[in-house]
Short mmCIF file of C-alpha atoms and ligand atoms in Angstrom, two decimals:
data_model
loop_
_atom_site.label_atom_id
_atom_site.label_comp_id
_atom_site.label_asym_id
_atom_site.label_seq_id
_atom_site.Cartn_x
_atom_site.Cartn_y
_atom_site.Cartn_z
CA UNK A 1 91.54 59.67 118.74
CA UNK A 2 89.24 59.56 115.75
CA UNK A 3 86.06 59.24 117.85
CA UNK A 4 87.03 62.51 119.50
CA UNK A 5 87.81 64.10 116.14
CA UNK A 6 84.44 63.19 114.72
CA UNK A 7 82.65 64.32 117.89
CA UNK A 8 84.32 67.74 117.55
CA UNK A 9 83.43 67.96 113.84
CA UNK A 10 79.84 66.95 114.54
CA UNK A 11 79.35 69.48 117.31
CA UNK A 12 81.41 72.27 115.81
CA UNK A 13 78.45 74.58 115.18
CA UNK A 14 77.19 74.31 118.75
CA UNK A 15 80.73 74.87 120.13
CA UNK A 16 80.89 78.14 118.19
CA UNK A 17 77.44 79.20 119.42
CA UNK A 18 78.47 78.51 123.01
CA UNK A 19 81.68 80.47 122.52
CA UNK A 20 79.55 83.34 121.23
CA UNK A 21 77.46 83.15 124.42
CA UNK A 22 80.64 83.42 126.48
CA UNK A 23 81.87 86.36 124.39
CA UNK A 24 78.64 88.29 124.96
CA UNK A 25 79.63 89.10 128.56
CA UNK A 26 81.48 92.42 128.74
CA UNK A 27 83.77 91.03 131.45
CA UNK A 28 86.07 94.06 131.53
CA UNK A 29 88.06 93.61 134.73
CA UNK A 30 89.54 97.09 134.97
CA UNK A 31 86.20 98.91 134.89
CA UNK A 32 84.21 98.91 138.18
CA UNK A 33 81.06 99.64 136.16
CA UNK A 34 81.39 96.13 134.66
CA UNK A 35 81.97 94.24 137.94
CA UNK A 36 78.56 92.57 137.74
CA UNK A 37 79.20 91.53 134.11
CA UNK A 38 82.44 89.91 135.21
CA UNK A 39 80.55 88.03 137.93
CA UNK A 40 77.78 86.94 135.55
CA UNK A 41 80.41 85.64 133.16
CA UNK A 42 81.96 83.57 135.99
CA UNK A 43 78.50 82.24 136.90
CA UNK A 44 77.83 81.27 133.29
CA UNK A 45 81.11 79.36 133.25
CA UNK A 46 80.20 77.62 136.51
CA UNK A 47 76.88 76.50 134.98
CA UNK A 48 78.53 75.42 131.78
CA UNK A 49 81.24 73.40 133.54
CA UNK A 50 78.64 71.82 135.84
CA UNK A 51 77.00 70.29 132.77
CA UNK A 52 80.25 68.35 132.20
CA UNK A 53 79.85 66.57 135.56
CA UNK A 54 83.09 67.52 137.30
CA UNK A 55 83.77 65.99 140.73
CA UNK A 56 84.00 69.50 142.05
CA UNK A 57 83.16 72.92 140.64
CA UNK A 58 83.20 76.16 142.57
CA UNK A 59 83.37 79.93 142.43
CA UNK A 60 85.94 81.38 144.80
CA UNK A 61 85.36 85.00 145.73
CA UNK A 62 88.46 87.22 145.95
CA UNK A 63 88.99 90.84 146.96
CA UNK A 64 88.33 91.49 143.26
CA UNK A 65 86.69 89.23 140.68
CA UNK A 66 85.85 85.57 141.33
CA UNK A 67 87.96 82.56 140.40
CA UNK A 68 86.29 79.60 138.68
CA UNK A 69 87.63 76.18 139.64
CA UNK A 70 86.71 72.65 138.57
CA UNK A 71 88.17 69.14 138.80
CA UNK A 72 87.62 65.96 136.78
CA UNK A 73 89.21 62.91 138.37
CA UNK A 74 91.01 60.51 136.07
CA UNK A 75 91.94 56.88 136.71
CA UNK A 76 94.12 56.26 139.78
CA UNK A 77 97.83 56.61 139.12
CA UNK A 78 97.47 59.01 136.19
CA UNK A 79 99.04 62.48 136.26
CA UNK A 80 97.21 65.73 137.03
CA UNK A 81 97.16 68.68 134.66
CA UNK A 82 96.07 72.14 135.72
CA UNK A 83 94.69 74.26 132.88
CA UNK A 84 94.72 78.02 133.46
CA UNK A 85 92.83 80.67 131.50
CA UNK A 86 91.34 84.11 132.05
CA UNK A 87 87.74 85.10 131.38
CA UNK A 88 88.28 88.82 131.86
CA UNK A 89 88.91 91.06 128.87
CA UNK A 90 90.45 94.41 128.03
CA UNK A 91 88.23 97.47 127.57
CA UNK A 92 86.76 97.67 124.05
CA UNK A 93 87.21 101.37 123.34
CA UNK A 94 87.53 103.14 120.97
CA UNK A 95 84.16 101.65 119.97
CA UNK A 96 83.89 103.56 116.71
CA UNK A 97 86.84 101.61 115.30
CA UNK A 98 84.99 98.26 115.52
CA UNK A 99 83.23 96.98 112.37
CA UNK A 100 80.72 95.10 114.57
CA UNK A 101 79.97 95.75 118.26
CA UNK A 102 82.60 94.17 120.55
CA UNK A 103 80.09 92.26 122.68
CA UNK A 104 77.86 91.08 119.84
CA UNK A 105 79.99 88.22 118.50
CA UNK A 106 79.87 88.00 114.70
CA UNK A 107 81.33 85.34 112.41
CA UNK A 108 82.92 86.70 109.21
CA UNK A 109 85.41 84.89 106.94
CA UNK A 110 85.81 81.97 109.32
CA UNK A 111 86.66 84.23 112.24
CA UNK A 112 84.64 85.14 115.31
CA UNK A 113 84.85 88.86 116.10
CA UNK A 114 84.42 90.04 119.71
CA UNK A 115 86.49 91.46 122.56
CA UNK A 116 88.14 88.49 124.26
CA UNK A 117 87.80 86.17 121.23
CA UNK A 118 91.53 85.34 121.06
CA UNK A 119 92.58 86.81 124.45
CA UNK A 120 91.54 84.60 126.12
CA UNK A 121 87.99 83.22 125.98
CA UNK A 122 88.27 81.40 122.65
CA UNK A 123 91.54 79.81 123.67
CA UNK A 124 90.56 78.47 127.09
CA UNK A 125 87.09 77.47 125.88
CA UNK A 126 88.79 75.10 123.41
CA UNK A 127 90.05 73.16 126.44
CA UNK A 128 86.54 73.08 127.89
CA UNK A 129 85.24 71.65 124.63
CA UNK A 130 88.12 69.13 124.59
CA UNK A 131 87.03 67.95 128.05
CA UNK A 132 83.48 67.59 126.74
CA UNK A 133 84.59 65.69 123.62
CA UNK A 134 86.67 63.21 125.62
CA UNK A 135 83.99 62.68 128.28
CA UNK A 136 81.23 62.12 125.72
CA UNK A 137 83.27 59.66 123.68
CA UNK A 138 85.24 57.87 126.42
CA UNK A 139 83.21 58.41 129.64
CA UNK A 140 86.35 59.39 131.58
CA UNK A 141 89.39 61.60 131.02
CA UNK A 142 92.72 59.73 130.76
CA UNK A 143 94.17 61.96 133.51
CA UNK A 144 93.03 64.20 136.34
CA UNK A 145 92.22 67.64 135.09
CA UNK A 146 91.90 70.81 137.13
CA UNK A 147 90.65 74.02 135.58
CA UNK A 148 91.45 77.47 137.00
CA UNK A 149 89.86 80.47 135.30
CA UNK A 150 90.57 83.90 136.71
CA UNK A 151 88.85 87.24 136.12
CA UNK A 152 91.77 89.60 136.73
CA UNK A 153 94.60 88.73 134.35
CA UNK A 154 94.26 91.91 132.33
CA UNK A 155 94.80 93.97 135.49
CA UNK A 156 97.89 92.08 136.61
CA UNK A 157 96.24 89.24 138.59
CA UNK A 158 96.35 91.17 141.91
CA UNK A 159 94.59 88.44 143.92
CA UNK A 160 95.91 85.29 142.30
CA UNK A 161 99.22 84.86 144.08
CA UNK A 162 97.62 84.79 147.55
CA UNK A 163 94.95 82.41 146.18
CA UNK A 164 97.65 79.99 145.00
CA UNK A 165 99.47 80.28 148.33
CA UNK A 166 96.29 79.50 150.25
CA UNK A 167 95.08 76.67 148.01
CA UNK A 168 98.20 74.70 147.13
CA UNK A 169 96.34 71.40 147.76
CA UNK A 170 93.53 72.40 145.40
CA UNK A 171 96.02 73.29 142.69
CA UNK A 172 98.49 70.44 143.25
CA UNK A 173 99.39 69.01 139.85
CA UNK A 174 102.16 67.56 137.70
CA UNK A 175 102.00 70.18 134.96
CA UNK A 176 100.27 73.42 134.05
CA UNK A 177 98.86 74.01 130.56
CA UNK A 178 98.04 77.51 129.30
CA UNK A 179 96.77 78.63 125.91
CA UNK A 180 97.17 82.41 126.04
CA UNK A 181 99.99 82.91 123.53
CA UNK A 182 100.15 82.78 119.74
CA UNK A 183 100.94 80.48 116.86
CA UNK A 184 104.11 81.84 115.32
CA UNK A 185 102.30 81.63 111.97
CA UNK A 186 98.99 80.14 110.99
CA UNK A 187 99.75 76.45 110.26
CA UNK A 188 102.99 76.54 112.29
CA UNK A 189 102.31 74.78 115.60
CA UNK A 190 104.11 76.68 118.36
CA UNK A 191 105.31 76.17 121.89
CA UNK A 192 106.48 79.18 123.87
CA UNK A 193 109.31 78.89 126.40
CA UNK A 194 109.69 82.49 127.56
CA UNK A 195 107.60 85.54 128.41
CA UNK A 196 108.62 89.06 129.33
CA UNK A 197 107.75 90.52 132.70
CA UNK A 198 106.24 93.90 133.39
CA UNK A 199 106.75 96.84 135.73
CA UNK A 200 103.83 99.28 135.37
CA UNK A 201 103.95 102.70 137.01
CA UNK A 202 101.96 105.89 137.24
CA UNK A 203 103.82 109.18 137.63
CA UNK A 204 102.07 112.35 138.76
CA UNK A 205 103.78 115.75 138.71
CA UNK A 206 102.37 118.67 140.70
CA UNK A 207 103.68 122.24 140.56
CA UNK A 208 100.88 124.15 142.34
CA UNK A 209 97.91 123.52 144.60
CA UNK A 210 95.48 124.61 141.88
CA UNK A 211 95.29 125.54 138.20
CA UNK A 212 96.41 129.14 137.59
CA UNK A 213 96.08 131.97 135.06
CA UNK A 214 99.16 131.58 132.85
CA UNK A 215 99.34 135.33 132.27
CA UNK A 216 99.29 136.16 135.95
CA UNK A 217 101.49 133.29 137.22
CA UNK A 218 103.41 132.13 134.13
CA UNK A 219 107.09 132.80 134.75
CA UNK A 220 107.07 132.01 138.46
CA UNK A 221 105.48 128.55 138.59
CA UNK A 222 106.95 125.53 136.77
CA UNK A 223 104.86 123.73 134.14
CA UNK A 224 103.97 120.14 135.20
CA UNK A 225 103.47 118.94 131.63
CA UNK A 226 106.93 120.08 130.62
CA UNK A 227 108.45 118.61 133.78
CA UNK A 228 106.74 115.29 133.05
CA UNK A 229 107.76 115.34 129.37
CA UNK A 230 111.34 116.01 130.44
CA UNK A 231 111.33 113.18 132.99
CA UNK A 232 109.94 110.68 130.48
CA UNK A 233 112.34 111.77 127.79
CA UNK A 234 115.28 111.22 130.12
CA UNK A 235 114.36 107.54 130.60
CA UNK A 236 115.70 106.47 127.20
CA UNK A 237 118.51 107.52 124.91
CA UNK A 238 118.74 107.93 121.15
CA UNK A 239 119.77 104.29 120.70
CA UNK A 240 116.52 102.91 122.13
CA UNK A 241 118.21 102.03 125.40
CA UNK A 242 116.76 102.64 128.85
CA UNK A 243 118.93 105.08 130.80
CA UNK A 244 117.89 104.05 134.33
CA UNK A 245 121.16 103.19 136.12
CA UNK A 246 121.46 99.45 136.70
CA UNK A 247 118.54 98.66 134.37
CA UNK A 248 120.55 96.18 132.27
CA UNK A 249 122.59 94.70 135.14
CA UNK A 250 120.58 91.47 135.30
CA UNK A 251 119.70 91.17 131.62
CA UNK A 252 121.00 87.89 130.19
CA UNK A 253 122.71 88.25 126.83
CA UNK A 254 121.10 86.06 124.19
CA UNK A 255 123.24 82.99 123.64
CA UNK A 256 124.77 82.41 120.23
CA UNK A 257 122.52 79.33 119.79
CA UNK A 258 119.38 81.23 120.60
CA UNK A 259 120.30 84.10 118.27
CA UNK A 260 120.88 81.50 115.58
CA UNK A 261 117.54 79.77 116.21
CA UNK A 262 115.67 83.06 116.10
CA UNK A 263 117.45 84.02 112.90
CA UNK A 264 116.25 80.74 111.35
CA UNK A 265 112.55 81.42 111.98
CA UNK A 266 110.75 82.68 108.88
CA UNK A 267 110.47 86.42 109.38
CA UNK A 268 109.91 89.45 107.18
CA UNK A 269 110.49 92.80 108.88
CA UNK A 270 108.99 94.70 105.96
CA UNK A 271 105.77 92.69 106.15
CA UNK A 272 105.58 93.45 109.87
CA UNK A 273 106.20 97.15 109.23
CA UNK A 274 103.38 97.23 106.69
CA UNK A 275 101.01 95.32 108.98
CA UNK A 276 101.68 97.79 111.80
CA UNK A 277 101.55 100.81 109.50
CA UNK A 278 104.77 102.33 110.90
CA UNK A 279 106.89 104.60 108.67
CA UNK A 280 110.01 102.84 109.93
CA UNK A 281 110.56 100.22 112.63
CA UNK A 282 112.16 101.47 115.83
CA UNK A 283 114.26 99.79 118.48
CA UNK A 284 117.42 99.15 120.37
CA UNK A 285 120.48 99.30 118.17
CA UNK A 286 122.35 96.00 117.78
CA UNK A 287 119.42 93.56 118.06
CA UNK A 288 117.15 91.97 115.47
CA UNK A 289 113.40 92.62 115.47
CA UNK A 290 112.58 89.26 117.10
CA UNK A 291 115.31 89.78 119.70
CA UNK A 292 113.91 93.22 120.49
CA UNK A 293 110.40 91.80 120.88
CA UNK A 294 111.22 88.67 122.86
CA UNK A 295 114.49 88.95 124.71
CA UNK A 296 115.25 92.60 125.21
CA UNK A 297 113.57 94.85 127.78
CA UNK A 298 111.67 97.97 126.72
CA UNK A 299 110.20 101.21 128.02
CA UNK A 300 106.82 102.55 126.85
CA UNK A 301 104.45 105.32 127.84
CA UNK A 302 100.78 104.30 127.61
CA UNK A 303 99.06 107.58 128.24
CA UNK A 304 99.69 111.09 129.38
CA UNK A 305 97.18 113.62 130.61
CA UNK A 306 97.32 117.14 131.88
CA UNK A 307 96.03 120.62 131.30
CA UNK A 308 93.55 121.80 128.75
CA UNK A 309 92.66 119.51 125.84
CA UNK A 310 89.18 120.83 124.93
CA UNK A 311 88.37 122.73 121.76
CA UNK A 312 89.66 126.26 121.33
CA UNK A 313 92.30 127.84 123.53
CA UNK A 314 92.51 128.30 127.28
CA UNK A 315 95.45 130.08 128.91
CA UNK A 316 95.73 127.86 131.94
CA UNK A 317 98.86 126.99 133.87
CA UNK A 318 97.86 123.49 134.96
CA UNK A 319 98.68 122.26 138.45
CA UNK A 320 99.26 118.60 137.58
CA UNK A 321 100.13 116.18 134.81
CA UNK A 322 100.41 112.40 134.93
CA UNK A 323 101.51 109.49 132.82
CA UNK A 324 101.15 105.71 132.82
CA UNK A 325 104.30 103.91 131.78
CA UNK A 326 105.78 100.45 131.82
CA UNK A 327 108.94 98.47 131.31
CA UNK A 328 108.82 95.00 129.74
CA UNK A 329 111.37 92.88 131.53
CA UNK A 330 113.49 89.90 130.54
CA UNK A 331 115.39 87.27 132.52
CA UNK A 332 116.82 87.89 135.09
CA UNK A 333 115.39 91.32 135.84
CA UNK A 334 112.98 91.53 138.79
CA UNK A 335 109.94 93.79 138.68
CA UNK A 336 110.47 95.01 142.27
CA UNK A 337 114.10 95.93 141.65
CA UNK A 338 113.24 97.76 138.44
CA UNK A 339 110.42 99.68 140.18
CA UNK A 340 112.91 100.78 142.85
CA UNK A 341 115.55 101.79 140.30
CA UNK A 342 113.07 103.75 138.17
CA UNK A 343 111.64 105.48 141.24
CA UNK A 344 115.12 106.53 142.40
CA UNK A 345 115.98 107.82 138.92
CA UNK A 346 112.79 109.85 138.60
CA UNK A 347 113.32 111.31 142.06
CA UNK A 348 116.90 112.28 141.21
CA UNK A 349 115.75 113.93 137.97
CA UNK A 350 112.84 115.81 139.56
CA UNK A 351 113.35 119.58 139.85
CA UNK A 352 112.72 121.25 143.22
CA UNK A 353 109.90 123.22 141.55
CA UNK A 354 107.68 120.13 141.37
CA UNK A 355 106.50 117.31 143.58
CA UNK A 356 106.57 113.96 141.87
CA UNK A 357 104.50 111.00 143.01
CA UNK A 358 105.30 107.53 141.67
CA UNK A 359 102.95 104.58 142.14
CA UNK A 360 103.62 100.96 141.15
CA UNK A 361 100.37 99.70 139.56
CA UNK A 362 101.55 96.14 138.98
CA UNK A 363 104.56 94.02 138.39
CA UNK A 364 105.32 90.54 137.07
CA UNK A 365 108.67 88.84 136.67
CA UNK A 366 109.82 87.48 133.31
CA UNK A 367 109.90 83.71 132.80
CA UNK A 368 112.05 81.24 130.93
CA UNK A 369 110.88 77.63 130.96
CA UNK A 370 112.61 74.47 129.88
CA UNK A 371 111.46 73.35 126.44
CA UNK A 372 112.35 69.78 127.37
CA UNK A 373 109.98 68.58 130.10
CA UNK A 374 107.57 65.61 129.91
CA UNK A 375 104.46 67.81 129.44
CA UNK A 376 106.26 69.97 126.84
CA UNK A 377 107.20 66.83 124.90
CA UNK A 378 103.61 65.57 125.16
CA UNK A 379 102.40 68.94 123.84
CA UNK A 380 104.89 68.73 120.97
CA UNK A 381 103.60 65.25 120.05
CA UNK A 382 99.98 66.41 120.24
CA UNK A 383 100.70 69.42 118.02
CA UNK A 384 102.52 67.26 115.52
CA UNK A 385 99.59 64.86 115.30
CA UNK A 386 97.08 67.63 114.69
CA UNK A 387 99.12 70.01 112.49
CA UNK A 388 101.13 67.33 110.68
CA UNK A 389 104.46 68.90 111.57
CA UNK A 390 106.52 69.41 114.74
CA UNK A 391 106.20 72.71 116.60
CA UNK A 392 108.56 75.65 116.51
CA UNK A 393 109.81 76.93 119.86
CA UNK A 394 109.54 80.65 120.48
CA UNK A 395 109.64 83.24 123.21
CA UNK A 396 107.03 86.01 123.31
CA UNK A 397 107.00 89.60 124.40
CA UNK A 398 103.77 89.66 126.41
CA UNK A 399 103.27 88.86 130.08
CA UNK A 400 101.15 86.32 131.95
CA UNK A 401 101.79 87.10 135.63
CA UNK A 402 100.75 83.70 136.96
CA UNK A 403 103.36 81.72 135.02
CA UNK A 404 106.15 82.80 137.37
CA UNK A 405 104.01 82.04 140.43
CA UNK A 406 103.12 78.53 139.24
CA UNK A 407 106.81 77.83 138.79
CA UNK A 408 107.80 79.36 142.10
CA UNK A 409 104.94 78.12 144.30
CA UNK A 410 103.86 74.82 142.74
CA UNK A 411 107.28 73.77 141.39
CA UNK A 412 105.79 72.21 138.28
CA UNK A 413 106.58 72.63 134.58
CA UNK A 414 104.37 75.01 132.62
CA UNK A 415 103.40 74.50 128.97
CA UNK A 416 102.51 77.57 126.91
CA UNK A 417 100.64 76.18 123.92
CA UNK A 418 98.81 79.06 122.26
CA UNK A 419 96.51 79.14 119.24
CA UNK A 420 96.03 82.88 118.74
CA UNK A 421 97.66 84.91 115.99
CA UNK A 422 99.33 88.24 116.63
CA UNK A 423 97.25 89.70 113.79
CA UNK A 424 94.02 88.91 115.68
CA UNK A 425 93.76 92.32 117.33
CA UNK A 426 94.21 91.42 121.01
CA UNK A 427 93.75 94.61 123.10
CA UNK A 428 92.76 96.44 119.89
CA UNK A 429 89.58 97.03 117.84
CA UNK A 430 88.13 94.13 115.80
CA UNK A 431 89.64 91.42 117.96
CA UNK A 432 88.86 88.00 116.50
CA UNK A 433 89.80 84.33 116.66
CA UNK A 434 90.10 82.02 113.66
CA UNK A 435 87.51 79.26 114.07
CA UNK A 436 89.83 76.84 112.31
CA UNK A 437 92.30 77.39 115.16
CA UNK A 438 89.54 77.11 117.77
CA UNK A 439 88.78 73.64 116.41
CA UNK A 440 92.45 72.71 116.05
CA UNK A 441 93.03 73.86 119.64
CA UNK A 442 90.18 71.65 120.84
CA UNK A 443 91.58 68.62 119.03
CA UNK A 444 95.15 69.35 120.18
CA UNK A 445 94.01 69.70 123.78
CA UNK A 446 92.24 66.33 123.72
CA UNK A 447 95.29 64.80 122.03
CA UNK A 448 97.52 66.32 124.71
CA UNK A 449 95.48 64.66 127.50
CA UNK A 450 96.10 61.34 125.84
CA UNK A 451 99.78 61.94 125.06
CA UNK A 452 100.60 63.18 128.54
CA UNK A 453 98.61 60.45 130.31
CA UNK A 454 100.17 57.63 128.35
CA UNK A 455 103.68 59.02 128.01
CA UNK A 456 106.33 58.62 125.36
CA UNK A 457 105.97 55.77 122.94
CA UNK A 458 102.28 55.21 123.69
CA UNK A 459 100.10 53.61 121.04
CA UNK A 460 97.08 55.77 120.33
N1 BES B 501 97.53 86.96 126.42
C1 BES B 501 98.25 88.06 126.95
C2 BES B 501 99.71 87.74 127.19
C3 BES B 501 100.54 87.63 125.95
C4 BES B 501 100.48 88.60 124.98
C5 BES B 501 101.39 86.58 125.80
C6 BES B 501 101.26 88.50 123.85
C7 BES B 501 102.18 86.48 124.69
C8 BES B 501 102.11 87.42 123.70
C9 BES B 501 97.66 88.50 128.27
O1 BES B 501 96.26 88.47 128.31
C10 BES B 501 98.04 89.94 128.48
O2 BES B 501 97.63 90.78 127.74
N2 BES B 501 98.81 90.21 129.52
C11 BES B 501 99.13 91.53 129.92
C12 BES B 501 99.60 91.38 131.34
C13 BES B 501 99.55 92.59 132.19
C14 BES B 501 98.24 93.27 132.23
C15 BES B 501 100.05 92.25 133.57
C16 BES B 501 100.21 92.14 129.05
O3 BES B 501 101.10 91.43 128.55
O4 BES B 501 100.18 93.35 128.85
MN1 MN B 502 95.53 90.33 127.28
#
């Protein structure tokens, strides 16, 4: 592997410059105003991958943003790995909280700052650079590699499931590898075996056909903001538990072994509290912080709008108010079932003075994957070679919708081998990626190709 290691070291500066080029595209999937930036980003990737001489490289249009796909054939008889990543990013606002502009990548203190640096451009680009390093030093990859980069992960991957269903042959593989999670700590190599799911809803309350004078009509028309506040407040109790009937029916209790393993991970709740800047941590009574983040479901409200919020005072009786809310789900909850249960609960709680509209924006089921599959073991060996110690196994609280679909539709094991850090500001201002981890990810990826191709007990 040392030829690959020295190639990566030698070309490190250029790798970082290319990553900066990729980060310059404001590929914000949720914002229609950026649709052409998303497309240009996909085209840049197509160009870039073409320079690595794949047997096939293509942009697939979807009803939304395009999918980038490429294949490098390995020697006959070797396994096929499908690497997934997403080139779309979250919106960058509020812009004034960034120390440098989100789409002008800047290197400071060994970190590259830009929206998408850790989530997920820096992480999947490490695999691209690993492909380059192996091809330039060994002429051929030791296995067949397929690359699937989507532009809609941050909006719930609305077009990916049908794409997988229609292109099973294109995506056929023995294992899927994804780097879109985190290292548990810097220097602690990490493999993730569980992600939470998500059920994301929008609730709109209407109490009149139009805004009204609150002096003239106040007292005879209900207030939509108060109705909405009441509805939201009724969805959880004072113990941090969701009050939707049936919500916990399918929630698996953490096993004694898993509780024990989580308790053994180095963890300092006070350090976390300080990092977040919360006066006191919150959460469901009876569970540790890591349990609450990884294996318990939650309810959150993301935004609420209604009425007059300008400067000064306006005596309006608003006609509508709305909120965006979501539930993080854990095995064996199903997003569709939870959406139905929440909808029924909100309907039952709605007063006859208001009409309440509930829309499901997106859903993804939670996943639990076996930590003991051939590609997982190969990933563990690769991590140990690069980091000098074996990985820790964790679950995480975030959601990657496609993981469940790969399992369900392709029937192959998935490996979640992330190199981000949860302190890197994903979805927040000043997002960054540690360049040290970008390089380690590149080396680990190349090592993984070798370890998985040659199997247990191979001589490197
Ligand atoms: N990279 C994250 C997923 C993630 C976050 C995994 C934290 C593990 C820990 C991904 O890009 C993401 O943000 N996903 C969204 C999914 C949603 C929009 C369907 C999420 O979790 O909110
Ligand atoms: Mn994300």
